[in-house]
Amino acid sequence: MRNRARTLIPILIIIIFCYMGLLNRHEPIRIIMLGQLLADKTELLSVVHLMKSILVYSGDCKMELHIICSPEDITYYNAPLEKVVALHSGTNQVKVTYHGLGGIVTQHWKTIKEMRKYFGAVDKSNRMYKEDVFFIRPLYHRIFSFDKVIALDTDLEFQVSIRSLYEGFSDMEPNALISVAHDLAPHYKNAFKMYREKNPGTSVGEPRPGFQGYNTGVMLMDLEKLRKSETFNVYLENMSDLAAEFNLTPALADQDFFTVMGAKHPNMFRVLSCEWNYQLDEAQRNEGNGDIFVLYHSCNKTAKIYHANGGSRFPSERLVK
């Protein structure tokens, strides 16, 4: 009898795990995007292109798309998104919800103001990265009640099902709060210049296997873990020591915040492989970094998500004359 019980216990455990897996597959995949159409009308085309690529590859996924934008922009997004969902959703179930930017900013103004003080762009050419909308992502766990979300930039093109990206949550270590890919450029080598001068031999700003910083165009965010993380939330309330320690020259708003957090607490982050954020921008190759650019930019994987950052173009667009 005891031997039979010992045999049945592992089987029951497997059945339970399989059942939980089925439950998870019926949970919607929640996507959050930041909208800023009033600043750039081409944003609408990017969002439509991105959603089309997700829907084409994602089979029968149940999805929720959450867009944070101003009330004025909802009218721009609504009809085109309804059309692309109707044309390409297939057996997908897609729900689109809009969240008012103004209300979020008002509710979290103290933290946004603090983050802008230390991580708002100092170069006038990047002045857009001083706008409120670019300081919201570190606050998703306070804004939304969900457990897990995929945070996406709008200049992306999927080549695989979004479910295969979502399954990356299961690969996160217990201490990891966020999965995010490296920034595939020497940007942070230059941004951490003062820190690097004071700390010879540091891996911060060095190409892989060093810490070359993050690109937050694609992130898996475990909001439940973020809510429970005392360390992460303490830094949200007081960023001065963190900013002073790394002396980063800010240019990219909350991406800089996440990168400095990763330099301080790497265990909070799981690094997504480069094919999940296959960045196409090569501008820094010609900005005095030509000799080292390839060390940062190389990705010897087949792209699963293209990222047309820095105004670059998707391979499919390059074929169009």
JSON list of N, CA and C in Angstrom, two decimals, residues 245-292:
[
{"chain": "A", "resi": 245, "resn": "GLU", "atom": "N", "xyz": [25.70, 57.51, -6.71]},
{"chain": "A", "resi": 245, "resn": "GLU", "atom": "CA", "xyz": [26.68, 56.43, -6.76]},
{"chain": "A", "resi": 245, "resn": "GLU", "atom": "C", "xyz": [27.17, 56.16, -8.18]},
{"chain": "A", "resi": 246, "resn": "PHE", "atom": "N", "xyz": [26.25, 56.17, -9.15]},
{"chain": "A", "resi": 246, "resn": "PHE", "atom": "CA", "xyz": [26.64, 55.79, -10.51]},
{"chain": "A", "resi": 246, "resn": "PHE", "atom": "C", "xyz": [26.87, 56.99, -11.43]},
{"chain": "A", "resi": 247, "resn": "ASN", "atom": "N", "xyz": [26.44, 58.16, -11.02]},
{"chain": "A", "resi": 247, "resn": "ASN", "atom": "CA", "xyz": [26.77, 59.40, -11.73]},
{"chain": "A", "resi": 247, "resn": "ASN", "atom": "C", "xyz": [26.55, 59.29, -13.23]},
{"chain": "A", "resi": 248, "resn": "LEU", "atom": "N", "xyz": [25.42, 58.70, -13.58]},
{"chain": "A", "resi": 248, "resn": "LEU", "atom": "CA", "xyz": [25.07, 58.49, -15.00]},
{"chain": "A", "resi": 248, "resn": "LEU", "atom": "C", "xyz": [24.65, 59.81, -15.63]},
{"chain": "A", "resi": 249, "resn": "THR", "atom": "N", "xyz": [25.06, 60.05, -16.87]},
{"chain": "A", "resi": 249, "resn": "THR", "atom": "CA", "xyz": [24.55, 61.18, -17.63]},
{"chain": "A", "resi": 249, "resn": "THR", "atom": "C", "xyz": [23.22, 60.77, -18.24]},
{"chain": "A", "resi": 250, "resn": "PRO", "atom": "N", "xyz": [22.10, 61.27, -17.72]},
{"chain": "A", "resi": 250, "resn": "PRO", "atom": "CA", "xyz": [20.80, 60.74, -18.14]},
{"chain": "A", "resi": 250, "resn": "PRO", "atom": "C", "xyz": [20.41, 61.20, -19.55]},
{"chain": "A", "resi": 251, "resn": "ALA", "atom": "N", "xyz": [19.76, 60.29, -20.27]},
{"chain": "A", "resi": 251, "resn": "ALA", "atom": "CA", "xyz": [19.30, 60.60, -21.62]},
{"chain": "A", "resi": 251, "resn": "ALA", "atom": "C", "xyz": [18.00, 59.91, -21.97]},
{"chain": "A", "resi": 252, "resn": "LEU", "atom": "N", "xyz": [17.68, 58.80, -21.29]},
{"chain": "A", "resi": 252, "resn": "LEU", "atom": "CA", "xyz": [16.58, 57.94, -21.74]},
{"chain": "A", "resi": 252, "resn": "LEU", "atom": "C", "xyz": [15.56, 57.65, -20.63]},
{"chain": "A", "resi": 253, "resn": "ALA", "atom": "N", "xyz": [15.44, 58.57, -19.68]},
{"chain": "A", "resi": 253, "resn": "ALA", "atom": "CA", "xyz": [14.37, 58.54, -18.68]},
{"chain": "A", "resi": 253, "resn": "ALA", "atom": "C", "xyz": [14.33, 57.22, -17.90]},
{"chain": "A", "resi": 254, "resn": "ASP", "atom": "N", "xyz": [13.17, 56.55, -17.91]},
{"chain": "A", "resi": 254, "resn": "ASP", "atom": "CA", "xyz": [13.05, 55.36, -17.04]},
{"chain": "A", "resi": 254, "resn": "ASP", "atom": "C", "xyz": [13.96, 54.22, -17.48]},
{"chain": "A", "resi": 255, "resn": "GLN", "atom": "N", "xyz": [14.39, 54.19, -18.74]},
{"chain": "A", "resi": 255, "resn": "GLN", "atom": "CA", "xyz": [15.37, 53.17, -19.14]},
{"chain": "A", "resi": 255, "resn": "GLN", "atom": "C", "xyz": [16.67, 53.36, -18.36]},
{"chain": "A", "resi": 256, "resn": "ASP", "atom": "N", "xyz": [17.05, 54.60, -18.13]},
{"chain": "A", "resi": 256, "resn": "ASP", "atom": "CA", "xyz": [18.24, 54.88, -17.33]},
{"chain": "A", "resi": 256, "resn": "ASP", "atom": "C", "xyz": [18.04, 54.43, -15.89]},
{"chain": "A", "resi": 257, "resn": "PHE", "atom": "N", "xyz": [16.84, 54.66, -15.35]},
{"chain": "A", "resi": 257, "resn": "PHE", "atom": "CA", "xyz": [16.55, 54.21, -13.99]},
{"chain": "A", "resi": 257, "resn": "PHE", "atom": "C", "xyz": [16.69, 52.70, -13.88]},
{"chain": "A", "resi": 258, "resn": "PHE", "atom": "N", "xyz": [16.07, 51.96, -14.80]},
{"chain": "A", "resi": 258, "resn": "PHE", "atom": "CA", "xyz": [16.17, 50.50, -14.77]},
{"chain": "A", "resi": 258, "resn": "PHE", "atom": "C", "xyz": [17.62, 50.05, -14.92]},
{"chain": "A", "resi": 259, "resn": "THR", "atom": "N", "xyz": [18.38, 50.72, -15.78]},
{"chain": "A", "resi": 259, "resn": "THR", "atom": "CA", "xyz": [19.77, 50.34, -15.99]},
{"chain": "A", "resi": 259, "resn": "THR", "atom": "C", "xyz": [20.61, 50.56, -14.74]},
{"chain": "A", "resi": 260, "resn": "VAL", "atom": "N", "xyz": [20.43, 51.69, -14.08]},
{"chain": "A", "resi": 260, "resn": "VAL", "atom": "CA", "xyz": [21.18, 51.95, -12.84]},
{"chain": "A", "resi": 260, "resn": "VAL", "atom": "C", "xyz": [20.77, 50.96, -11.76]},
{"chain": "A", "resi": 261, "resn": "MET", "atom": "N", "xyz": [19.49, 50.63, -11.70]},
{"chain": "A", "resi": 261, "resn": "MET", "atom": "CA", "xyz": [19.04, 49.61, -10.75]},
{"chain": "A", "resi": 261, "resn": "MET", "atom": "C", "xyz": [19.70, 48.27, -11.05]},
{"chain": "A", "resi": 262, "resn": "GLY", "atom": "N", "xyz": [19.85, 47.95, -12.34]},
{"chain": "A", "resi": 262, "resn": "GLY", "atom": "CA", "xyz": [20.50, 46.70, -12.72]},
{"chain": "A", "resi": 262, "resn": "GLY", "atom": "C", "xyz": [21.98, 46.69, -12.38]},
{"chain": "A", "resi": 263, "resn": "ALA", "atom": "N", "xyz": [22.62, 47.84, -12.48]},
{"chain": "A", "resi": 263, "resn": "ALA", "atom": "CA", "xyz": [24.03, 47.94, -12.10]},
{"chain": "A", "resi": 263, "resn": "ALA", "atom": "C", "xyz": [24.20, 47.71, -10.60]},
{"chain": "A", "resi": 264, "resn": "LYS", "atom": "N", "xyz": [23.24, 48.20, -9.83]},
{"chain": "A", "resi": 264, "resn": "LYS", "atom": "CA", "xyz": [23.29, 48.09, -8.37]},
{"chain": "A", "resi": 264, "resn": "LYS", "atom": "C", "xyz": [22.80, 46.72, -7.90]},
{"chain": "A", "resi": 265, "resn": "HIS", "atom": "N", "xyz": [21.72, 46.23, -8.50]},
{"chain": "A", "resi": 265, "resn": "HIS", "atom": "CA", "xyz": [21.09, 44.98, -8.05]},
{"chain": "A", "resi": 265, "resn": "HIS", "atom": "C", "xyz": [20.82, 44.08, -9.25]},
{"chain": "A", "resi": 266, "resn": "PRO", "atom": "N", "xyz": [21.86, 43.47, -9.84]},
{"chain": "A", "resi": 266, "resn": "PRO", "atom": "CA", "xyz": [21.65, 42.65, -11.04]},
{"chain": "A", "resi": 266, "resn": "PRO", "atom": "C", "xyz": [20.72, 41.47, -10.82]},
{"chain": "A", "resi": 267, "resn": "ASN", "atom": "N", "xyz": [20.62, 40.97, -9.60]},
{"chain": "A", "resi": 267, "resn": "ASN", "atom": "CA", "xyz": [19.76, 39.81, -9.35]},
{"chain": "A", "resi": 267, "resn": "ASN", "atom": "C", "xyz": [18.27, 40.14, -9.48]},
{"chain": "A", "resi": 268, "resn": "MET", "atom": "N", "xyz": [17.94, 41.42, -9.52]},
{"chain": "A", "resi": 268, "resn": "MET", "atom": "CA", "xyz": [16.54, 41.81, -9.70]},
{"chain": "A", "resi": 268, "resn": "MET", "atom": "C", "xyz": [16.10, 41.63, -11.15]},
{"chain": "A", "resi": 269, "resn": "PHE", "atom": "N", "xyz": [17.06, 41.40, -12.04]},
{"chain": "A", "resi": 269, "resn": "PHE", "atom": "CA", "xyz": [16.76, 41.37, -13.47]},
{"chain": "A", "resi": 269, "resn": "PHE", "atom": "C", "xyz": [17.23, 40.05, -14.08]},
{"chain": "A", "resi": 270, "resn": "ARG", "atom": "N", "xyz": [16.40, 39.52, -14.96]},
{"chain": "A", "resi": 270, "resn": "ARG", "atom": "CA", "xyz": [16.83, 38.41, -15.82]},
{"chain": "A", "resi": 270, "resn": "ARG", "atom": "C", "xyz": [17.06, 38.97, -17.21]},
{"chain": "A", "resi": 271, "resn": "VAL", "atom": "N", "xyz": [18.19, 38.64, -17.80]},
{"chain": "A", "resi": 271, "resn": "VAL", "atom": "CA", "xyz": [18.51, 39.19, -19.11]},
{"chain": "A", "resi": 271, "resn": "VAL", "atom": "C", "xyz": [17.83, 38.38, -20.20]},
{"chain": "A", "resi": 272, "resn": "LEU", "atom": "N", "xyz": [16.98, 39.03, -20.97]},
{"chain": "A", "resi": 272, "resn": "LEU", "atom": "CA", "xyz": [16.38, 38.41, -22.14]},
{"chain": "A", "resi": 272, "resn": "LEU", "atom": "C", "xyz": [17.42, 38.26, -23.23]},
{"chain": "A", "resi": 273, "resn": "SER", "atom": "N", "xyz": [17.42, 37.15, -23.91]},
{"chain": "A", "resi": 273, "resn": "SER", "atom": "CA", "xyz": [18.34, 36.96, -25.03]},
{"chain": "A", "resi": 273, "resn": "SER", "atom": "C", "xyz": [18.04, 37.99, -26.13]},
{"chain": "A", "resi": 274, "resn": "CYS", "atom": "N", "xyz": [19.08, 38.35, -26.87]},
{"chain": "A", "resi": 274, "resn": "CYS", "atom": "CA", "xyz": [18.99, 39.48, -27.81]},
{"chain": "A", "resi": 274, "resn": "CYS", "atom": "C", "xyz": [17.94, 39.31, -28.90]},
{"chain": "A", "resi": 275, "resn": "GLU", "atom": "N", "xyz": [17.56, 38.06, -29.23]},
{"chain": "A", "resi": 275, "resn": "GLU", "atom": "CA", "xyz": [16.58, 37.88, -30.31]},
{"chain": "A", "resi": 275, "resn": "GLU", "atom": "C", "xyz": [15.19, 38.36, -29.90]},
{"chain": "A", "resi": 276, "resn": "TRP", "atom": "N", "xyz": [14.97, 38.56, -28.60]},
{"chain": "A", "resi": 276, "resn": "TRP", "atom": "CA", "xyz": [13.67, 39.04, -28.12]},
{"chain": "A", "resi": 276, "resn": "TRP", "atom": "C", "xyz": [13.58, 40.57, -28.16]},
{"chain": "A", "resi": 277, "resn": "ASN", "atom": "N", "xyz": [14.68, 41.21, -28.44]},
{"chain": "A", "resi": 277, "resn": "ASN", "atom": "CA", "xyz": [14.69, 42.67, -28.63]},
{"chain": "A", "resi": 277, "resn": "ASN", "atom": "C", "xyz": [15.82, 42.97, -29.59]},
{"chain": "A", "resi": 278, "resn": "TYR", "atom": "N", "xyz": [15.59, 42.58, -30.85]},
{"chain": "A", "resi": 278, "resn": "TYR", "atom": "CA", "xyz": [16.63, 42.64, -31.89]},
{"chain": "A", "resi": 278, "resn": "TYR", "atom": "C", "xyz": [16.69, 44.08, -32.42]},
{"chain": "A", "resi": 279, "resn": "GLN", "atom": "N", "xyz": [17.56, 44.86, -31.82]},
{"chain": "A", "resi": 279, "resn": "GLN", "atom": "CA", "xyz": [17.61, 46.30, -32.09]},
{"chain": "A", "resi": 279, "resn": "GLN", "atom": "C", "xyz": [18.32, 46.60, -33.42]},
{"chain": "A", "resi": 280, "resn": "LEU", "atom": "N", "xyz": [17.70, 47.44, -34.22]},
{"chain": "A", "resi": 280, "resn": "LEU", "atom": "CA", "xyz": [18.17, 47.70, -35.58]},
{"chain": "A", "resi": 280, "resn": "LEU", "atom": "C", "xyz": [18.93, 49.01, -35.73]},
{"chain": "A", "resi": 281, "resn": "ASP", "atom": "N", "xyz": [18.92, 49.84, -34.70]},
{"chain": "A", "resi": 281, "resn": "ASP", "atom": "CA", "xyz": [19.59, 51.14, -34.77]},
{"chain": "A", "resi": 281, "resn": "ASP", "atom": "C", "xyz": [21.10, 50.97, -34.78]},
{"chain": "A", "resi": 282, "resn": "GLU", "atom": "N", "xyz": [21.76, 51.53, -35.79]},
{"chain": "A", "resi": 282, "resn": "GLU", "atom": "CA", "xyz": [23.22, 51.45, -35.89]},
{"chain": "A", "resi": 282, "resn": "GLU", "atom": "C", "xyz": [23.85, 52.83, -35.94]},
{"chain": "A", "resi": 283, "resn": "ALA", "atom": "N", "xyz": [23.13, 53.84, -35.48]},
{"chain": "A", "resi": 283, "resn": "ALA", "atom": "CA", "xyz": [23.63, 55.21, -35.56]},
{"chain": "A", "resi": 283, "resn": "ALA", "atom": "C", "xyz": [24.96, 55.38, -34.84]},
{"chain": "A", "resi": 284, "resn": "GLN", "atom": "N", "xyz": [25.12, 54.71, -33.71]},
{"chain": "A", "resi": 284, "resn": "GLN", "atom": "CA", "xyz": [26.34, 54.90, -32.93]},
{"chain": "A", "resi": 284, "resn": "GLN", "atom": "C", "xyz": [27.56, 54.26, -33.57]},
{"chain": "A", "resi": 285, "resn": "ARG", "atom": "N", "xyz": [27.34, 53.45, -34.60]},
{"chain": "A", "resi": 285, "resn": "ARG", "atom": "CA", "xyz": [28.48, 52.90, -35.35]},
{"chain": "A", "resi": 285, "resn": "ARG", "atom": "C", "xyz": [29.29, 54.04, -35.96]},
{"chain": "A", "resi": 286, "resn": "ASN", "atom": "N", "xyz": [28.60, 55.12, -36.33]},
{"chain": "A", "resi": 286, "resn": "ASN", "atom": "CA", "xyz": [29.25, 56.24, -37.01]},
{"chain": "A", "resi": 286, "resn": "ASN", "atom": "C", "xyz": [29.44, 57.45, -36.10]},
{"chain": "A", "resi": 287, "resn": "GLU", "atom": "N", "xyz": [29.33, 57.24, -34.80]},
{"chain": "A", "resi": 287, "resn": "GLU", "atom": "CA", "xyz": [29.47, 58.35, -33.85]},
{"chain": "A", "resi": 287, "resn": "GLU", "atom": "C", "xyz": [30.69, 58.18, -32.96]},
{"chain": "A", "resi": 288, "resn": "GLY", "atom": "N", "xyz": [31.79, 57.79, -33.58]},
{"chain": "A", "resi": 288, "resn": "GLY", "atom": "CA", "xyz": [33.03, 57.63, -32.83]},
{"chain": "A", "resi": 288, "resn": "GLY", "atom": "C", "xyz": [33.14, 56.32, -32.08]},
{"chain": "A", "resi": 289, "resn": "ASN", "atom": "N", "xyz": [32.23, 55.39, -32.36]},
{"chain": "A", "resi": 289, "resn": "ASN", "atom": "CA", "xyz": [32.27, 54.10, -31.67]},
{"chain": "A", "resi": 289, "resn": "ASN", "atom": "C", "xyz": [32.45, 52.93, -32.63]},
{"chain": "A", "resi": 290, "resn": "GLY", "atom": "N", "xyz": [32.89, 53.23, -33.85]},
{"chain": "A", "resi": 290, "resn": "GLY", "atom": "CA", "xyz": [32.95, 52.20, -34.88]},
{"chain": "A", "resi": 290, "resn": "GLY", "atom": "C", "xyz": [33.80, 51.00, -34.51]},
{"chain": "A", "resi": 291, "resn": "ASP", "atom": "N", "xyz": [34.89, 51.23, -33.79]},
{"chain": "A", "resi": 291, "resn": "ASP", "atom": "CA", "xyz": [35.80, 50.13, -33.47]},
{"chain": "A", "resi": 291, "resn": "ASP", "atom": "C", "xyz": [35.24, 49.18, -32.41]},
{"chain": "A", "resi": 292, "resn": "ILE", "atom": "N", "xyz": [34.32, 49.66, -31.59]},
{"chain": "A", "resi": 292, "resn": "ILE", "atom": "CA", "xyz": [33.77, 48.81, -30.53]},
{"chain": "A", "resi": 292, "resn": "ILE", "atom": "C", "xyz": [32.30, 48.49, -30.73]}
]
